[in-house]
PDB file of C-alpha atoms in Angstrom:
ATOM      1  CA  UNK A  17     102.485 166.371 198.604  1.00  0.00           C
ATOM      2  CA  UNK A  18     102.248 169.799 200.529  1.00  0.00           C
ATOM      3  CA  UNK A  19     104.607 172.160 201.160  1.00  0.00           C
ATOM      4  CA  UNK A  20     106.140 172.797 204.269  1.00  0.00           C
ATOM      5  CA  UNK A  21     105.317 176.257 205.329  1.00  0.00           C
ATOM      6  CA  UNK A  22     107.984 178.638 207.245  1.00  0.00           C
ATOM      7  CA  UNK A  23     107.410 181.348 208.587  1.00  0.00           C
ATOM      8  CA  UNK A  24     110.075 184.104 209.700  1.00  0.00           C
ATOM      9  CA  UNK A  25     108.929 186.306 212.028  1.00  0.00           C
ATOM     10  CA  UNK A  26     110.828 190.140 212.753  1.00  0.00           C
ATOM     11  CA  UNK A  27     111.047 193.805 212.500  1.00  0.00           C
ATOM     12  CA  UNK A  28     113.421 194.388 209.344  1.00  0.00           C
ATOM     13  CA  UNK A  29     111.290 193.952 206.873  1.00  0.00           C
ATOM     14  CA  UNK A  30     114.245 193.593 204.723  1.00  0.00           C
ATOM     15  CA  UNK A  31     116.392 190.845 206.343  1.00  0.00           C
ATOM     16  CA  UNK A  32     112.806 189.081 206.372  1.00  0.00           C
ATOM     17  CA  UNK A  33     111.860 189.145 202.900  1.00  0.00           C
ATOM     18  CA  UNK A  34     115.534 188.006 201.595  1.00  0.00           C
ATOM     19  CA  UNK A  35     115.547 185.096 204.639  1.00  0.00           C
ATOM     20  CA  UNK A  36     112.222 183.980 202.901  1.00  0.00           C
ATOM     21  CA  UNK A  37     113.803 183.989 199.406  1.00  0.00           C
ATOM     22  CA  UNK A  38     116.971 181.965 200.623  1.00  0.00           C
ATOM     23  CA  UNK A  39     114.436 179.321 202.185  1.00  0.00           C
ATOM     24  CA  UNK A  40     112.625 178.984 198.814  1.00  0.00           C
ATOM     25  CA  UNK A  41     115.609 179.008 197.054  1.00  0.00           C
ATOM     26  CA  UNK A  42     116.725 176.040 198.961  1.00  0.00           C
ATOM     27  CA  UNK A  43     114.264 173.808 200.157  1.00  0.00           C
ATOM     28  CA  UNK A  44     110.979 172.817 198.501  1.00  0.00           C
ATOM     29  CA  UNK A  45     109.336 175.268 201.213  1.00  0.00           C
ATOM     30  CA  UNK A  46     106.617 178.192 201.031  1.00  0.00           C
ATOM     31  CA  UNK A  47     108.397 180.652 203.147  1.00  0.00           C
ATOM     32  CA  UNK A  48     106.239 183.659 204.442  1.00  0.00           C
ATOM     33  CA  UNK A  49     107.741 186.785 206.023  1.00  0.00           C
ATOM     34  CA  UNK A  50     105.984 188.478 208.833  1.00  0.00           C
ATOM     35  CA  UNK A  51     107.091 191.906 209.931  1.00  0.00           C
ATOM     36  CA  UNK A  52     105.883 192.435 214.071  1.00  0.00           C
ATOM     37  CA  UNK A  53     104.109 190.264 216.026  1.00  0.00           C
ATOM     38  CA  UNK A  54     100.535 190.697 214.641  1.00  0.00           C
ATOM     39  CA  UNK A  55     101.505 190.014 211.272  1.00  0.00           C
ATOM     40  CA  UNK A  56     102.965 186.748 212.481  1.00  0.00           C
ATOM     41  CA  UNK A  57      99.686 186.083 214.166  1.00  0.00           C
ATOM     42  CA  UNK A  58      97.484 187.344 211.101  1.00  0.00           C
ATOM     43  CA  UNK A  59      99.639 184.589 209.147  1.00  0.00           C
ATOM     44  CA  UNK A  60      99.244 181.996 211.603  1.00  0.00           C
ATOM     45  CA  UNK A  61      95.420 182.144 211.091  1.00  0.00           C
ATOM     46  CA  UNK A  62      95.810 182.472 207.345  1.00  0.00           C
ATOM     47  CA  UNK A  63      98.551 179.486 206.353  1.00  0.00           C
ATOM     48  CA  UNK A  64      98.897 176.022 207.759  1.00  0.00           C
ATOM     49  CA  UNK A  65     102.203 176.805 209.165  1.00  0.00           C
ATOM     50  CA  UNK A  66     104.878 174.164 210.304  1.00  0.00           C
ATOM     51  CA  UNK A  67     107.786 175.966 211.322  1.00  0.00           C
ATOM     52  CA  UNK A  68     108.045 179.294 212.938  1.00  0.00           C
ATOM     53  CA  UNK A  69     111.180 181.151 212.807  1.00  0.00           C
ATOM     54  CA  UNK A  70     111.763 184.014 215.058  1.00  0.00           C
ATOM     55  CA  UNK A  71     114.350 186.784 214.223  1.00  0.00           C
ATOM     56  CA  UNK A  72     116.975 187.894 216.912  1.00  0.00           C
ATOM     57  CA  UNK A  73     115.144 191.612 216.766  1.00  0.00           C
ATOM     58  CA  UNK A  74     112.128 190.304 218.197  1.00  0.00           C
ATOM     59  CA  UNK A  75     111.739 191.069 221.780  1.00  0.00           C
ATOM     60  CA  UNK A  76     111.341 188.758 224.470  1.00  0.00           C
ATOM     61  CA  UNK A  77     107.954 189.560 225.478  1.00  0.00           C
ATOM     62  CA  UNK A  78     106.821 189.202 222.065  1.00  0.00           C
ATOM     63  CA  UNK A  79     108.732 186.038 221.081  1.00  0.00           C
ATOM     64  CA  UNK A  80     107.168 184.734 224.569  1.00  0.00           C
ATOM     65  CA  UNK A  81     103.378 186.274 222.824  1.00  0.00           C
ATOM     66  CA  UNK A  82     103.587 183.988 220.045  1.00  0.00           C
ATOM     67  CA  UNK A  83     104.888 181.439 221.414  1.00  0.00           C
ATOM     68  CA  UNK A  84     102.392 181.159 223.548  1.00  0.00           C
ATOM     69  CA  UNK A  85      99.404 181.745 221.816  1.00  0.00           C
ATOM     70  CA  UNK A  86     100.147 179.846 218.731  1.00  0.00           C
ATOM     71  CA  UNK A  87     101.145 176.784 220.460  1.00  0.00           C
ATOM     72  CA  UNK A  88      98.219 176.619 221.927  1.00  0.00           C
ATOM     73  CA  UNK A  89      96.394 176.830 218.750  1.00  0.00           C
ATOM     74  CA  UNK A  90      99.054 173.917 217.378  1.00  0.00           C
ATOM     75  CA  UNK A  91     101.196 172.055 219.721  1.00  0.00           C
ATOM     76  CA  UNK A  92     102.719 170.204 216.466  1.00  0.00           C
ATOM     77  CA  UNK A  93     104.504 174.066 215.548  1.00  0.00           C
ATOM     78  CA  UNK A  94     108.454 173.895 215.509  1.00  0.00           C
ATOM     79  CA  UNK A  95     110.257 176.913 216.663  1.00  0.00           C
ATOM     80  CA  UNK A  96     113.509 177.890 215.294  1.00  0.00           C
ATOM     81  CA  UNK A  97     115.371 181.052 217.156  1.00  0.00           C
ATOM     82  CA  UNK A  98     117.713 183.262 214.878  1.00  0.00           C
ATOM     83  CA  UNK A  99     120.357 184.574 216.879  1.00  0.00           C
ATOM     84  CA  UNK A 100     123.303 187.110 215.149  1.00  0.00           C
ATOM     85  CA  UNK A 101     124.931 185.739 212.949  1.00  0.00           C
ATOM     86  CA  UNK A 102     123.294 182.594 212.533  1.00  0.00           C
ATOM     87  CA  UNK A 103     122.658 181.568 208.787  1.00  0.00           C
ATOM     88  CA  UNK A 104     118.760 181.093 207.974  1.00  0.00           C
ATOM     89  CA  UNK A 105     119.253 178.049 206.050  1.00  0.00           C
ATOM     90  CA  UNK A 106     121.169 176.285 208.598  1.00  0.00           C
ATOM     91  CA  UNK A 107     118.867 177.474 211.656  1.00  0.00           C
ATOM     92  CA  UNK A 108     116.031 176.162 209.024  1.00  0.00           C
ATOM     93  CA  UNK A 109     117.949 172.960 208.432  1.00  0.00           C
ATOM     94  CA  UNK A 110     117.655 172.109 212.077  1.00  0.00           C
ATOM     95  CA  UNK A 111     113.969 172.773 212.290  1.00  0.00           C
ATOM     96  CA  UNK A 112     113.196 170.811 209.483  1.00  0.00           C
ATOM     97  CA  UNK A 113     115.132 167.806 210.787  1.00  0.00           C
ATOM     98  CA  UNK A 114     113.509 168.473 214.476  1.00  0.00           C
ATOM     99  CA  UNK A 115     109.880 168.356 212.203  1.00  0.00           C
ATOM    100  CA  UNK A 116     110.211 165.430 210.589  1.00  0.00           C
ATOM    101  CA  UNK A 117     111.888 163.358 213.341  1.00  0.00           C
ATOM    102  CA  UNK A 118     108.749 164.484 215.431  1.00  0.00           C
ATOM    103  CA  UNK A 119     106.346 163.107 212.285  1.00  0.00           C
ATOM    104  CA  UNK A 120     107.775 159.690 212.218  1.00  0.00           C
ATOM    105  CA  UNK A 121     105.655 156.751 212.623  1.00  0.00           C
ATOM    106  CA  UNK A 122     105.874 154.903 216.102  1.00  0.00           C
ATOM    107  CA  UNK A 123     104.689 150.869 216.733  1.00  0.00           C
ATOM    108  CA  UNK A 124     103.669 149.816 219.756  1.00  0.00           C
ATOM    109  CA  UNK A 125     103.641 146.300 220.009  1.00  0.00           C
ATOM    110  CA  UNK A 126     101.839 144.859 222.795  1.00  0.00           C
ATOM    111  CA  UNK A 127     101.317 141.005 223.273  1.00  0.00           C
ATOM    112  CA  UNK A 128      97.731 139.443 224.138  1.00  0.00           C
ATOM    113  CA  UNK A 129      97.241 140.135 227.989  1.00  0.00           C
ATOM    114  CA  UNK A 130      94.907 137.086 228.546  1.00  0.00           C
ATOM    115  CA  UNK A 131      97.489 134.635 226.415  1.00  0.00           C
ATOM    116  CA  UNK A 132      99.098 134.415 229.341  1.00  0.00           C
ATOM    117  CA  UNK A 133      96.515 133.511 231.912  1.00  0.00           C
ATOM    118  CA  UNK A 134      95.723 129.973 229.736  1.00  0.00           C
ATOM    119  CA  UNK A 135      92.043 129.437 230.553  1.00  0.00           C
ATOM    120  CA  UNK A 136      90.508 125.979 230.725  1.00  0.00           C
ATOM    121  CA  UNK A 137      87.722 125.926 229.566  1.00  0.00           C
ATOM    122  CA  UNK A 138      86.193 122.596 229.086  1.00  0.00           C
ATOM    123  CA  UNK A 139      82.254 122.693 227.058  1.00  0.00           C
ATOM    124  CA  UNK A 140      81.034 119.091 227.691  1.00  0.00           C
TER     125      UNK A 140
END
């Protein structure tokens, strides 16, 4: 089974790189940091992401950027917003439920639409 892959997008290089340790250290994850907006794109091409992360540094122009672009390039992304104070784990925790709710397996069951018409057909 694959790993889920996180990334956490900002500008403290710092805050990033221990926010990706805490994620590995918690969930079975691969958790990439990426410091500025074209690093997050740069590792967007590179991994098979599943969850994007945004720090509360980023700016809204540039959390709007991403967002844009790379949901065009995967609709099935889930974005997670860091505000201050906010623990990575439990902001991470949400996005992981929101993911695999979205991945569940749907039925549609629908019955026979000429069962109901009961043709009578008579071959002689």
């Amino acid at each position: 089974m694959n790993k889920i892959e996180i990334m956490v997008a900002g500008h403290n290089e710092q805050r990033l790189q221990t926010a990706a340790s805490r994620l590995e250290a918690h969930f079975t994850c691969i958790a990439i940091p990426a410091n500025g907006t074209e690093a997050a794109i740069e590792q967007f091409y590179r991994n098979d992401l599943d969850i994007v992360i945004l720090d509360h540094d980023l700016e809204a122009a540039a959390t709007a950027k991403l967002e844009n672009l790379l949901s065009r390039q995967n609709r099935d992304l889930v974005w997670a917003r860091l505000t201050t104070g906010d623990d990575v784990i439990a902001v991470a925790e949400q996005a992981l439920t929101q993911y695999y709710t979205a991945r569940q397996a749907s039925v549609s069951v629908q019955d026979d639409a000429l069962h109901a018409t009961r043709f009578n057909i008579t071959i002689e």
